[in-house]
PDB file of C-alpha atoms in Angstrom:
ATOM      1  CA  GLY I   1     -36.270 -68.588   4.880  1.00 58.00           C
ATOM      2  CA  GLY I   2     -34.834 -68.774   8.444  1.00 73.00           C
ATOM      3  CA  PRO I   3     -35.055 -66.038  10.769  1.00 73.00           C
ATOM      4  CA  ALA I   4     -32.063 -65.204  10.362  1.00 77.00           C
ATOM      5  CA  GLU I   5     -33.086 -64.142   6.273  1.00 80.00           C
ATOM      6  CA  LEU I   6     -36.283 -62.428   7.717  1.00 84.00           C
ATOM      7  CA  VAL I   7     -34.605 -60.447  10.706  1.00 90.00           C
ATOM      8  CA  THR I   8     -32.799 -56.539  10.690  1.00 92.00           C
ATOM      9  CA  ASP I   9     -30.448 -57.880  13.405  1.00 93.00           C
ATOM     10  CA  GLY I  10     -31.598 -54.428  16.276  1.00 92.00           C
ATOM     11  CA  GLU I  11     -34.879 -53.441  14.016  1.00 93.00           C
ATOM     12  CA  HIS I  12     -37.255 -55.900  14.056  1.00 89.00           C
ATOM     13  CA  GLY I  13     -35.185 -57.951  16.371  1.00 92.00           C
ATOM     14  CA  PHE I  14     -32.839 -59.362  17.380  1.00 93.00           C
ATOM     15  CA  VAL I  15     -30.372 -62.541  16.090  1.00 92.00           C
ATOM     16  CA  CYS I  16     -28.079 -64.131  17.754  1.00 92.00           C
ATOM     17  CA  GLU I  17     -25.837 -67.126  18.502  1.00 93.00           C
ATOM     18  CA  PRO I  18     -28.220 -69.947  19.595  1.00 91.00           C
ATOM     19  CA  THR I  19     -26.912 -70.279  23.464  1.00 96.00           C
ATOM     20  CA  PRO I  20     -28.146 -69.124  26.461  1.00 97.00           C
ATOM     21  CA  GLU I  21     -26.683 -66.650  26.751  1.00 98.00           C
ATOM     22  CA  ALA I  22     -27.081 -64.387  24.288  1.00 97.00           C
ATOM     23  CA  LEU I  23     -30.986 -65.369  23.621  1.00 96.00           C
ATOM     24  CA  ALA I  24     -31.353 -64.158  27.250  1.00 97.00           C
ATOM     25  CA  ASP I  25     -28.660 -60.655  26.221  1.00 97.00           C
ATOM     26  CA  ALA I  26     -31.399 -59.824  23.470  1.00 96.00           C
ATOM     27  CA  LEU I  27     -34.351 -60.565  25.367  1.00 96.00           C
ATOM     28  CA  ARG I  28     -32.178 -58.445  28.400  1.00 97.00           C
ATOM     29  CA  LYS I  29     -31.775 -55.166  25.765  1.00 96.00           C
ATOM     30  CA  VAL I  30     -36.330 -55.247  24.983  1.00 95.00           C
ATOM     31  CA  MET I  31     -36.516 -56.042  28.561  1.00 96.00           C
ATOM     32  CA  LYS I  32     -34.459 -52.824  29.929  1.00 97.00           C
ATOM     33  CA  SER I  33     -35.865 -50.429  27.148  1.00 97.00           C
ATOM     34  CA  ARG I  34     -39.615 -49.935  26.682  1.00 96.00           C
ATOM     35  CA  ASP I  35     -39.624 -47.518  24.079  1.00 97.00           C
ATOM     36  CA  LEU I  36     -36.568 -50.208  22.252  1.00 97.00           C
ATOM     37  CA  ALA I  37     -39.635 -52.910  22.884  1.00 96.00           C
ATOM     38  CA  GLU I  38     -42.010 -50.859  21.108  1.00 97.00           C
ATOM     39  CA  ARG I  39     -40.114 -49.812  18.145  1.00 97.00           C
ATOM     40  CA  MET I  40     -39.004 -53.264  16.798  1.00 96.00           C
ATOM     41  CA  GLY I  41     -42.716 -54.372  17.925  1.00 95.00           C
ATOM     42  CA  GLU I  42     -43.701 -51.897  16.093  1.00 97.00           C
ATOM     43  CA  GLN I  43     -41.525 -52.657  13.178  1.00 95.00           C
ATOM     44  CA  ALA I  44     -41.559 -55.857  12.502  1.00 93.00           C
ATOM     45  CA  TYR I  45     -45.384 -55.873  12.543  1.00 95.00           C
ATOM     46  CA  ALA I  46     -44.348 -53.987   9.392  1.00 95.00           C
ATOM     47  CA  ARG I  47     -42.681 -56.239   8.229  1.00 91.00           C
ATOM     48  CA  GLY I  48     -44.689 -59.138   9.093  1.00 90.00           C
ATOM     49  CA  ALA I  49     -47.627 -57.909   6.615  1.00 91.00           C
ATOM     50  CA  GLN I  50     -45.064 -57.438   3.812  1.00 88.00           C
ATOM     51  CA  PHE I  51     -45.579 -60.933   3.461  1.00 88.00           C
ATOM     52  CA  THR I  52     -48.331 -62.879   1.675  1.00 91.00           C
ATOM     53  CA  TRP I  53     -49.604 -66.204   1.322  1.00 92.00           C
ATOM     54  CA  PRO I  54     -49.922 -65.257  -2.966  1.00 92.00           C
ATOM     55  CA  ASP I  55     -46.135 -63.657  -2.766  1.00 88.00           C
ATOM     56  CA  THR I  56     -44.697 -66.469  -1.094  1.00 86.00           C
ATOM     57  CA  VAL I  57     -45.425 -69.751  -3.674  1.00 91.00           C
ATOM     58  CA  LYS I  58     -44.736 -67.255  -6.170  1.00 90.00           C
ATOM     59  CA  ALA I  59     -41.461 -67.426  -4.964  1.00 85.00           C
ATOM     60  CA  LEU I  60     -41.518 -70.854  -4.576  1.00 88.00           C
ATOM     61  CA  LEU I  61     -42.418 -71.211  -7.623  1.00 92.00           C
ATOM     62  CA  GLY I  62     -39.913 -69.150  -8.794  1.00 88.00           C
ATOM     63  CA  VAL I  63     -43.165 -67.307 -10.731  1.00 86.00           C
ATOM     64  CA  HIS I  64     -42.602 -63.739 -10.522  1.00 75.00           C
TER      65      HIS I  64
END
């Protein structure tokens, strides 16, 4: 999947338009709030830990 399928906007990261302005706005939000950066970092780490190679292979092969 692509980033928009893996990231919940505002929770694990930001999903934005692929423009320099939109990316700058998203980065600005994180830079302005240490709490936001820490919370999103922790949530992104926890989300990433849910993905494993065995589960990925099963999903790609359609095995349940």
